[in-house]
PDB file of C-alpha atoms in Angstrom:
ATOM      1  CA  MET A1185     -85.261 212.236-142.122  1.00 90.00           C
ATOM      2  CA  ILE A1186     -84.426 210.362-138.892  1.00 91.00           C
ATOM      3  CA  ALA A1187     -86.580 212.910-137.009  1.00 94.00           C
ATOM      4  CA  LYS A1188     -89.404 212.365-139.494  1.00 92.00           C
ATOM      5  CA  ARG A1189     -89.043 208.570-139.035  1.00 93.00           C
ATOM      6  CA  MET A1190     -89.134 208.996-135.127  1.00 93.00           C
ATOM      7  CA  GLY A1191     -92.319 210.987-135.388  1.00 94.00           C
ATOM      8  CA  VAL A1192     -91.146 213.980-133.467  1.00 94.00           C
ATOM      9  CA  GLU A1193     -92.479 217.352-134.173  1.00 90.00           C
ATOM     10  CA  THR A1194     -89.449 219.667-133.763  1.00 96.00           C
ATOM     11  CA  VAL A1195     -85.887 219.739-134.764  1.00 97.00           C
ATOM     12  CA  VAL A1196     -83.504 221.831-132.656  1.00 97.00           C
ATOM     13  CA  ALA A1197     -79.939 222.748-133.579  1.00 97.00           C
ATOM     14  CA  ALA A1198     -77.123 225.157-132.689  1.00 95.00           C
ATOM     15  CA  THR A1199     -74.946 226.975-135.200  1.00 93.00           C
ATOM     16  CA  GLY A1200     -71.928 229.285-135.225  1.00 88.00           C
ATOM     17  CA  ALA A1201     -71.139 230.490-138.722  1.00 82.00           C
ATOM     18  CA  GLY A1202     -74.788 229.770-139.667  1.00 89.00           C
ATOM     19  CA  HIS A1203     -74.197 227.106-142.328  1.00 89.00           C
ATOM     20  CA  HIS A1204     -75.439 224.128-140.222  1.00 93.00           C
ATOM     21  CA  GLY A1205     -78.390 226.116-139.050  1.00 95.00           C
ATOM     22  CA  LEU A1206     -79.399 227.156-142.555  1.00 96.00           C
ATOM     23  CA  ALA A1207     -79.043 223.637-143.890  1.00 96.00           C
ATOM     24  CA  THR A1208     -81.132 222.239-140.997  1.00 97.00           C
ATOM     25  CA  ALA A1209     -83.760 224.988-141.639  1.00 98.00           C
ATOM     26  CA  ALA A1210     -83.886 224.123-145.335  1.00 98.00           C
ATOM     27  CA  ALA A1211     -84.402 220.428-144.654  1.00 96.00           C
ATOM     28  CA  CYS A1212     -87.070 221.056-141.970  1.00 97.00           C
ATOM     29  CA  ALA A1213     -88.882 223.314-144.420  1.00 97.00           C
ATOM     30  CA  LYS A1214     -88.872 220.564-147.101  1.00 96.00           C
ATOM     31  CA  LEU A1215     -90.160 217.929-144.595  1.00 95.00           C
ATOM     32  CA  SER A1216     -92.624 220.120-142.852  1.00 95.00           C
ATOM     33  CA  LEU A1217     -90.952 219.991-139.409  1.00 97.00           C
ATOM     34  CA  ASP A1218     -90.760 222.849-136.854  1.00 97.00           C
ATOM     35  CA  CYS A1219     -87.289 224.021-136.462  1.00 98.00           C
ATOM     36  CA  THR A1220     -85.537 225.968-133.723  1.00 97.00           C
ATOM     37  CA  VAL A1221     -81.900 227.115-134.114  1.00 97.00           C
ATOM     38  CA  PHE A1222     -79.901 228.605-131.290  1.00 97.00           C
ATOM     39  CA  MET A1223     -77.121 231.069-132.091  1.00 95.00           C
ATOM     40  CA  GLY A1224     -74.854 233.159-130.029  1.00 92.00           C
ATOM     41  CA  THR A1225     -75.352 236.905-129.991  1.00 92.00           C
ATOM     42  CA  ALA A1226     -71.820 237.567-131.210  1.00 85.00           C
ATOM     43  CA  ASP A1227     -72.279 235.140-134.084  1.00 88.00           C
ATOM     44  CA  MET A1228     -75.687 236.560-135.079  1.00 91.00           C
ATOM     45  CA  GLU A1229     -74.059 239.935-135.601  1.00 87.00           C
ATOM     46  CA  LYS A1230     -71.322 238.483-137.866  1.00 85.00           C
ATOM     47  CA  GLN A1231     -73.723 236.243-139.797  1.00 87.00           C
ATOM     48  CA  SER A1232     -76.857 238.385-140.154  1.00 91.00           C
ATOM     49  CA  LEU A1233     -77.486 237.205-143.642  1.00 93.00           C
ATOM     50  CA  ASN A1234     -77.755 233.569-142.597  1.00 94.00           C
ATOM     51  CA  VAL A1235     -80.045 234.611-139.682  1.00 95.00           C
ATOM     52  CA  THR A1236     -82.412 236.234-142.149  1.00 96.00           C
ATOM     53  CA  LEU A1237     -82.357 233.168-144.422  1.00 97.00           C
ATOM     54  CA  MET A1238     -83.225 230.833-141.721  1.00 97.00           C
ATOM     55  CA  LYS A1239     -86.093 232.968-140.683  1.00 97.00           C
ATOM     56  CA  LEU A1240     -87.348 233.106-144.271  1.00 98.00           C
ATOM     57  CA  LEU A1241     -87.359 229.233-144.246  1.00 98.00           C
ATOM     58  CA  GLY A1242     -89.717 229.312-141.231  1.00 97.00           C
ATOM     59  CA  THR A1243     -87.120 228.522-138.526  1.00 97.00           C
ATOM     60  CA  GLU A1244     -87.302 230.233-135.047  1.00 97.00           C
ATOM     61  CA  VAL A1245     -83.826 231.574-134.381  1.00 97.00           C
ATOM     62  CA  LYS A1246     -83.264 231.866-130.660  1.00 97.00           C
ATOM     63  CA  THR A1247     -80.479 234.021-129.130  1.00 95.00           C
ATOM     64  CA  ALA A1248     -77.963 232.543-126.638  1.00 94.00           C
ATOM     65  CA  GLU A1249     -75.845 235.106-124.867  1.00 91.00           C
ATOM     66  CA  GLY A1250     -72.306 234.600-125.964  1.00 87.00           C
ATOM     67  CA  SER A1251     -71.008 232.424-128.878  1.00 85.00           C
ATOM     68  CA  PHE A1252     -71.311 228.953-130.290  1.00 88.00           C
ATOM     69  CA  LYS A1253     -70.494 227.101-127.090  1.00 86.00           C
ATOM     70  CA  ASP A1254     -73.403 228.918-125.426  1.00 90.00           C
ATOM     71  CA  ALA A1255     -75.779 228.181-128.318  1.00 92.00           C
ATOM     72  CA  SER A1256     -74.812 224.521-128.125  1.00 92.00           C
ATOM     73  CA  SER A1257     -75.568 224.397-124.365  1.00 92.00           C
ATOM     74  CA  GLN A1258     -78.963 225.989-124.981  1.00 95.00           C
ATOM     75  CA  ALA A1259     -79.748 223.567-127.822  1.00 95.00           C
ATOM     76  CA  ILE A1260     -78.955 220.549-125.636  1.00 93.00           C
ATOM     77  CA  ARG A1261     -81.172 221.953-122.774  1.00 94.00           C
ATOM     78  CA  GLU A1262     -84.052 222.435-125.158  1.00 95.00           C
ATOM     79  CA  TRP A1263     -83.648 218.898-126.351  1.00 94.00           C
ATOM     80  CA  ILE A1264     -83.296 217.273-122.914  1.00 92.00           C
ATOM     81  CA  GLY A1265     -86.356 219.141-121.721  1.00 94.00           C
ATOM     82  CA  ASN A1266     -88.503 217.890-124.632  1.00 94.00           C
ATOM     83  CA  LEU A1267     -87.190 214.454-125.453  1.00 92.00           C
ATOM     84  CA  GLU A1268     -90.578 213.099-126.569  1.00 93.00           C
ATOM     85  CA  THR A1269     -91.219 215.776-129.152  1.00 95.00           C
ATOM     86  CA  THR A1270     -87.697 217.078-130.045  1.00 96.00           C
ATOM     87  CA  TYR A1271     -84.795 215.832-132.131  1.00 96.00           C
ATOM     88  CA  HIS A1272     -81.348 217.304-131.572  1.00 95.00           C
ATOM     89  CA  LEU A1273     -79.608 217.665-134.962  1.00 95.00           C
ATOM     90  CA  THR A1274     -76.056 218.236-134.036  1.00 92.00           C
ATOM     91  CA  GLY A1275     -73.467 219.390-136.647  1.00 89.00           C
ATOM     92  CA  THR A1276     -70.356 218.626-134.657  1.00 90.00           C
ATOM     93  CA  VAL A1277     -68.523 215.532-133.538  1.00 93.00           C
ATOM     94  CA  VAL A1278     -68.846 216.404-129.840  1.00 90.00           C
ATOM     95  CA  GLY A1279     -71.576 215.846-127.271  1.00 87.00           C
ATOM     96  CA  PRO A1280     -73.186 212.631-125.948  1.00 87.00           C
ATOM     97  CA  HIS A1281     -73.021 209.366-127.744  1.00 88.00           C
ATOM     98  CA  PRO A1282     -74.077 208.633-130.444  1.00 89.00           C
ATOM     99  CA  CYS A1283     -73.960 212.299-131.659  1.00 90.00           C
ATOM    100  CA  PRO A1284     -70.250 212.298-132.537  1.00 93.00           C
ATOM    101  CA  ARG A1285     -70.401 208.944-134.276  1.00 94.00           C
ATOM    102  CA  VAL A1286     -73.489 209.949-136.363  1.00 93.00           C
ATOM    103  CA  VAL A1287     -71.889 213.144-137.526  1.00 94.00           C
ATOM    104  CA  ARG A1288     -68.629 211.357-138.304  1.00 95.00           C
ATOM    105  CA  GLU A1289     -70.388 208.787-140.329  1.00 95.00           C
ATOM    106  CA  PHE A1290     -72.205 211.378-142.450  1.00 93.00           C
ATOM    107  CA  GLN A1291     -69.057 213.550-142.819  1.00 93.00           C
ATOM    108  CA  SER A1292     -66.964 210.575-143.918  1.00 96.00           C
ATOM    109  CA  VAL A1293     -68.266 210.943-147.460  1.00 96.00           C
ATOM    110  CA  ILE A1294     -65.601 213.652-147.731  1.00 96.00           C
ATOM    111  CA  GLY A1295     -62.882 211.073-147.216  1.00 97.00           C
ATOM    112  CA  LYS A1296     -64.440 208.466-149.507  1.00 97.00           C
ATOM    113  CA  GLU A1297     -64.608 211.077-152.325  1.00 97.00           C
ATOM    114  CA  THR A1298     -60.992 212.098-151.605  1.00 96.00           C
ATOM    115  CA  ARG A1299     -59.915 208.499-151.937  1.00 97.00           C
ATOM    116  CA  ARG A1300     -61.763 208.113-155.190  1.00 97.00           C
ATOM    117  CA  GLN A1301     -60.375 211.264-156.794  1.00 96.00           C
ATOM    118  CA  ALA A1302     -56.785 210.329-155.581  1.00 95.00           C
ATOM    119  CA  MET A1303     -57.141 206.953-157.234  1.00 95.00           C
ATOM    120  CA  GLU A1304     -58.251 208.734-160.554  1.00 96.00           C
ATOM    121  CA  LYS A1305     -55.508 211.343-160.456  1.00 94.00           C
ATOM    122  CA  TRP A1306     -52.462 209.603-158.882  1.00 93.00           C
ATOM    123  CA  GLY A1307     -53.469 205.926-159.009  1.00 95.00           C
ATOM    124  CA  GLY A1308     -53.077 205.688-155.168  1.00 94.00           C
ATOM    125  CA  ASN A1309     -53.599 207.457-151.858  1.00 95.00           C
ATOM    126  CA  PRO A1310     -52.385 210.933-151.027  1.00 95.00           C
ATOM    127  CA  ASN A1311     -49.316 211.146-148.865  1.00 95.00           C
ATOM    128  CA  VAL A1312     -50.838 213.899-146.642  1.00 96.00           C
ATOM    129  CA  LEU A1313     -54.330 214.998-145.476  1.00 97.00           C
ATOM    130  CA  LEU A1314     -54.664 218.527-144.138  1.00 96.00           C
ATOM    131  CA  ALA A1315     -57.681 219.947-142.384  1.00 96.00           C
ATOM    132  CA  CYS A1316     -58.659 222.699-139.985  1.00 94.00           C
ATOM    133  CA  VAL A1317     -59.799 221.660-136.428  1.00 95.00           C
ATOM    134  CA  GLY A1318     -62.477 223.324-134.373  1.00 92.00           C
ATOM    135  CA  SER A1319     -64.719 220.746-132.884  1.00 91.00           C
ATOM    136  CA  GLY A1320     -63.315 218.267-135.414  1.00 93.00           C
ATOM    137  CA  SER A1321     -66.094 217.386-137.776  1.00 92.00           C
ATOM    138  CA  ASN A1322     -64.222 218.620-140.948  1.00 90.00           C
ATOM    139  CA  ALA A1323     -61.042 216.978-139.886  1.00 95.00           C
ATOM    140  CA  LEU A1324     -62.727 213.664-139.105  1.00 96.00           C
ATOM    141  CA  GLY A1325     -64.757 213.725-142.299  1.00 95.00           C
ATOM    142  CA  LEU A1326     -61.534 213.764-144.302  1.00 96.00           C
ATOM    143  CA  PHE A1327     -59.442 211.495-142.053  1.00 97.00           C
ATOM    144  CA  HIS A1328     -61.814 208.690-141.222  1.00 97.00           C
ATOM    145  CA  GLU A1329     -61.511 206.792-144.471  1.00 97.00           C
ATOM    146  CA  PHE A1330     -57.650 206.820-144.228  1.00 97.00           C
ATOM    147  CA  ILE A1331     -57.144 206.101-140.519  1.00 97.00           C
ATOM    148  CA  GLY A1332     -56.187 202.416-141.455  1.00 96.00           C
ATOM    149  CA  ASP A1333     -53.779 203.577-144.150  1.00 97.00           C
ATOM    150  CA  GLU A1334     -50.691 204.261-141.945  1.00 94.00           C
ATOM    151  CA  ASP A1335     -48.695 205.579-144.942  1.00 94.00           C
ATOM    152  CA  VAL A1336     -51.075 208.591-145.096  1.00 97.00           C
ATOM    153  CA  ARG A1337     -50.139 211.419-142.705  1.00 96.00           C
ATOM    154  CA  LEU A1338     -53.137 213.043-140.960  1.00 97.00           C
ATOM    155  CA  ILE A1339     -52.600 216.602-140.048  1.00 97.00           C
ATOM    156  CA  GLY A1340     -54.996 219.001-138.208  1.00 96.00           C
ATOM    157  CA  VAL A1341     -54.589 222.698-137.808  1.00 96.00           C
ATOM    158  CA  GLU A1342     -56.056 224.696-134.869  1.00 95.00           C
ATOM    159  CA  ALA A1343     -56.579 228.343-134.465  1.00 94.00           C
ATOM    160  CA  ALA A1344     -53.712 230.019-132.506  1.00 92.00           C
ATOM    161  CA  VAL A1345     -54.916 233.560-133.137  1.00 87.00           C
ATOM    162  CA  PHE A1346     -52.424 235.774-131.277  1.00 84.00           C
ATOM    163  CA  GLY A1347     -50.210 232.761-130.274  1.00 86.00           C
ATOM    164  CA  LEU A1348     -50.573 229.772-127.930  1.00 89.00           C
ATOM    165  CA  ASP A1349     -49.282 231.825-125.023  1.00 87.00           C
ATOM    166  CA  SER A1350     -51.556 234.727-125.649  1.00 85.00           C
ATOM    167  CA  GLY A1351     -54.530 233.193-123.775  1.00 83.00           C
ATOM    168  CA  LYS A1352     -56.639 234.120-126.767  1.00 87.00           C
ATOM    169  CA  HIS A1353     -56.827 230.964-129.036  1.00 92.00           C
ATOM    170  CA  ALA A1354     -58.841 227.939-129.879  1.00 92.00           C
ATOM    171  CA  ALA A1355     -56.090 225.316-129.759  1.00 93.00           C
ATOM    172  CA  THR A1356     -57.882 222.807-127.690  1.00 94.00           C
ATOM    173  CA  LEU A1357     -55.561 219.876-128.575  1.00 95.00           C
ATOM    174  CA  ALA A1358     -52.454 221.913-128.059  1.00 92.00           C
ATOM    175  CA  ARG A1359     -53.276 223.658-124.846  1.00 92.00           C
ATOM    176  CA  GLY A1360     -56.435 221.932-123.489  1.00 93.00           C
ATOM    177  CA  GLU A1361     -56.749 219.638-120.464  1.00 94.00           C
ATOM    178  CA  VAL A1362     -58.857 216.502-120.227  1.00 94.00           C
ATOM    179  CA  GLY A1363     -62.381 217.110-118.877  1.00 93.00           C
ATOM    180  CA  VAL A1364     -66.103 216.403-119.488  1.00 91.00           C
ATOM    181  CA  TYR A1365     -68.263 218.775-121.497  1.00 88.00           C
ATOM    182  CA  HIS A1366     -71.634 218.307-123.109  1.00 87.00           C
ATOM    183  CA  GLY A1367     -71.582 214.631-122.080  1.00 86.00           C
ATOM    184  CA  ALA A1368     -68.161 213.586-123.455  1.00 88.00           C
ATOM    185  CA  MET A1369     -64.669 213.331-122.212  1.00 92.00           C
ATOM    186  CA  SER A1370     -62.152 215.170-124.305  1.00 94.00           C
ATOM    187  CA  TYR A1371     -59.462 217.876-124.306  1.00 95.00           C
ATOM    188  CA  LEU A1372     -61.149 221.137-123.119  1.00 94.00           C
ATOM    189  CA  LEU A1373     -60.032 224.820-122.731  1.00 94.00           C
ATOM    190  CA  GLN A1374     -60.596 225.147-118.999  1.00 93.00           C
ATOM    191  CA  ASP A1375     -59.135 226.866-115.936  1.00 90.00           C
ATOM    192  CA  GLU A1376     -57.736 225.148-112.749  1.00 88.00           C
ATOM    193  CA  GLU A1377     -61.286 224.782-111.337  1.00 88.00           C
ATOM    194  CA  GLY A1378     -62.631 223.186-114.459  1.00 87.00           C
ATOM    195  CA  GLN A1379     -64.509 226.197-115.761  1.00 90.00           C
ATOM    196  CA  ILE A1380     -64.657 226.664-119.487  1.00 90.00           C
ATOM    197  CA  ILE A1381     -62.404 229.255-120.998  1.00 89.00           C
ATOM    198  CA  LYS A1382     -63.841 231.202-124.022  1.00 87.00           C
ATOM    199  CA  PRO A1383     -62.034 230.149-127.196  1.00 89.00           C
ATOM    200  CA  HIS A1384     -61.052 232.910-129.841  1.00 87.00           C
ATOM    201  CA  SER A1385     -60.733 232.544-133.644  1.00 88.00           C
ATOM    202  CA  ILE A1386     -61.187 234.691-136.640  1.00 85.00           C
ATOM    203  CA  GLY A1387     -63.243 231.678-138.045  1.00 85.00           C
ATOM    204  CA  VAL A1388     -66.440 231.436-135.956  1.00 80.00           C
ATOM    205  CA  GLY A1389     -66.711 227.700-136.656  1.00 81.00           C
ATOM    206  CA  LEU A1390     -63.356 227.087-134.772  1.00 87.00           C
ATOM    207  CA  GLU A1391     -64.605 228.763-131.616  1.00 85.00           C
ATOM    208  CA  CYS A1392     -65.344 225.621-129.704  1.00 87.00           C
ATOM    209  CA  PRO A1393     -63.813 224.913-126.238  1.00 90.00           C
ATOM    210  CA  GLY A1394     -63.974 221.138-126.723  1.00 91.00           C
ATOM    211  CA  VAL A1395     -63.032 218.790-129.448  1.00 94.00           C
ATOM    212  CA  SER A1396     -63.976 215.363-130.897  1.00 94.00           C
ATOM    213  CA  PRO A1397     -63.145 212.494-128.425  1.00 95.00           C
ATOM    214  CA  GLU A1398     -62.066 210.498-131.540  1.00 96.00           C
ATOM    215  CA  LEU A1399     -59.544 213.231-132.525  1.00 96.00           C
ATOM    216  CA  CYS A1400     -58.271 213.128-128.958  1.00 96.00           C
ATOM    217  CA  PHE A1401     -57.720 209.438-129.412  1.00 96.00           C
ATOM    218  CA  LEU A1402     -55.806 209.984-132.660  1.00 97.00           C
ATOM    219  CA  LYS A1403     -53.575 212.449-130.960  1.00 96.00           C
ATOM    220  CA  GLU A1404     -52.946 210.133-127.940  1.00 96.00           C
ATOM    221  CA  THR A1405     -52.039 207.241-130.182  1.00 97.00           C
ATOM    222  CA  GLY A1406     -49.929 209.384-132.385  1.00 97.00           C
ATOM    223  CA  ARG A1407     -51.943 208.509-135.485  1.00 97.00           C
ATOM    224  CA  ALA A1408     -52.635 212.186-136.278  1.00 97.00           C
ATOM    225  CA  GLU A1409     -50.497 215.283-135.966  1.00 96.00           C
ATOM    226  CA  PHE A1410     -51.832 218.595-134.831  1.00 96.00           C
ATOM    227  CA  TYR A1411     -50.421 222.017-135.267  1.00 95.00           C
ATOM    228  CA  SER A1412     -51.827 225.585-135.064  1.00 94.00           C
ATOM    229  CA  ALA A1413     -51.973 228.705-137.235  1.00 92.00           C
ATOM    230  CA  THR A1414     -52.135 232.400-136.246  1.00 86.00           C
ATOM    231  CA  ASP A1415     -54.158 234.942-137.965  1.00 70.00           C
ATOM    232  CA  ASP A1416     -52.014 234.939-141.070  1.00 82.00           C
ATOM    233  CA  VAL A1417     -54.825 232.788-142.308  1.00 91.00           C
ATOM    234  CA  VAL A1418     -56.266 235.911-143.918  1.00 92.00           C
ATOM    235  CA  GLU A1419     -53.223 236.068-146.360  1.00 93.00           C
ATOM    236  CA  ALA A1420     -53.747 232.297-147.144  1.00 93.00           C
ATOM    237  CA  TYR A1421     -57.439 233.075-147.839  1.00 94.00           C
ATOM    238  CA  LYS A1422     -56.472 235.909-150.283  1.00 95.00           C
ATOM    239  CA  ARG A1423     -53.939 233.859-152.014  1.00 94.00           C
ATOM    240  CA  LEU A1424     -56.320 230.976-152.825  1.00 94.00           C
ATOM    241  CA  CYS A1425     -58.819 233.637-154.141  1.00 96.00           C
ATOM    242  CA  ARG A1426     -56.163 235.154-156.405  1.00 96.00           C
ATOM    243  CA  LEU A1427     -54.589 232.007-157.642  1.00 94.00           C
ATOM    244  CA  GLU A1428     -57.499 229.547-158.074  1.00 94.00           C
ATOM    245  CA  GLY A1429     -60.693 231.783-158.005  1.00 96.00           C
ATOM    246  CA  ILE A1430     -61.970 229.848-154.922  1.00 94.00           C
ATOM    247  CA  PHE A1431     -63.353 231.496-151.857  1.00 93.00           C
ATOM    248  CA  PRO A1432     -62.400 229.266-149.005  1.00 92.00           C
ATOM    249  CA  SER A1433     -64.017 229.559-145.573  1.00 89.00           C
ATOM    250  CA  LEU A1434     -61.974 231.321-142.881  1.00 89.00           C
ATOM    251  CA  GLU A1435     -61.925 228.049-140.983  1.00 90.00           C
ATOM    252  CA  ALA A1436     -60.395 226.003-143.859  1.00 92.00           C
ATOM    253  CA  SER A1437     -57.891 228.877-144.366  1.00 94.00           C
ATOM    254  CA  HIS A1438     -56.103 227.816-141.146  1.00 94.00           C
ATOM    255  CA  ALA A1439     -55.145 224.558-142.978  1.00 94.00           C
ATOM    256  CA  LEU A1440     -54.038 226.579-145.998  1.00 93.00           C
ATOM    257  CA  ALA A1441     -51.992 228.846-143.860  1.00 93.00           C
ATOM    258  CA  PHE A1442     -50.034 225.778-142.577  1.00 93.00           C
ATOM    259  CA  VAL A1443     -49.092 224.724-146.190  1.00 91.00           C
ATOM    260  CA  ASP A1444     -46.254 227.177-146.296  1.00 87.00           C
ATOM    261  CA  LYS A1445     -44.679 225.452-143.326  1.00 90.00           C
ATOM    262  CA  LEU A1446     -45.497 221.983-144.328  1.00 92.00           C
ATOM    263  CA  CYS A1447     -44.349 221.926-147.935  1.00 90.00           C
ATOM    264  CA  PRO A1448     -40.636 222.574-147.432  1.00 90.00           C
ATOM    265  CA  THR A1449     -40.553 219.506-145.087  1.00 91.00           C
ATOM    266  CA  LEU A1450     -42.128 217.043-147.671  1.00 89.00           C
ATOM    267  CA  PRO A1451     -40.140 214.894-150.133  1.00 88.00           C
ATOM    268  CA  SER A1452     -40.273 215.900-153.727  1.00 86.00           C
ATOM    269  CA  GLY A1453     -43.335 214.595-155.516  1.00 83.00           C
ATOM    270  CA  SER A1454     -45.561 214.348-152.395  1.00 85.00           C
ATOM    271  CA  LYS A1455     -49.273 214.336-153.082  1.00 82.00           C
ATOM    272  CA  GLY A1456     -51.589 216.052-150.552  1.00 77.00           C
ATOM    273  CA  CYS A1457     -55.272 216.842-150.097  1.00 73.00           C
ATOM    274  CA  SER A1458     -56.850 219.653-147.975  1.00 73.00           C
ATOM    275  CA  LYS A1459     -60.515 219.946-146.901  1.00 68.00           C
ATOM    276  CA  LEU A1460     -61.870 223.331-148.068  1.00 61.00           C
TER     277      LEU A1460
END
């Protein structure tokens, strides 16, 4: 709708798991806008159905050699090279200002709904909020409404895959160093020369070498806590399917996997919410 108001002709986006790309493609089809979505070669193989659906909606799906980080770079290049005619519709809280803030504001509806439901169910706020962390949009969407409520713990869970010392993980906040990437300063997975290190995760949406500057601030100030989960997330995924009849995303399953470690540490009667 913003792109339509601006009078641009094309919307460009990058996607990993394909959900953001598919949503963008559907909106562009509805509003008669040309749409180009960049997707990494590795992700296109894993998410071939979403690729097909995007194409059916009239979107041009362009290949970026690599994964989501490479697709994001290509989308930004496309946007910068055609500023007069192109709108960059980002789905993550990273990148140049005001992109992180725009996404954060739209995602914050999750936290507002969580507060409303908590008031209905418990008559007050939850004690703990739990969310997975890749680039940070899911976590910030849940956390933002409660940042001023210091009695509510904010806990983010990153992908450790084979362990934080394995070299194959996506735990940017746990193992990253401060740097600049895609126009923003944040923690990054990078080597001694500042070159980006490829992140690894069973959840495509968590394979981001950078993280939200705002989440970095919440870590630095101690307002939010951050942990990691290894690939036992698959068991957490299966458990929710069996017990609740809910198919969570593999990304959200990282938060679910941390529940086993978190619950024994909580006082009896604690109330918690997780972003699925």
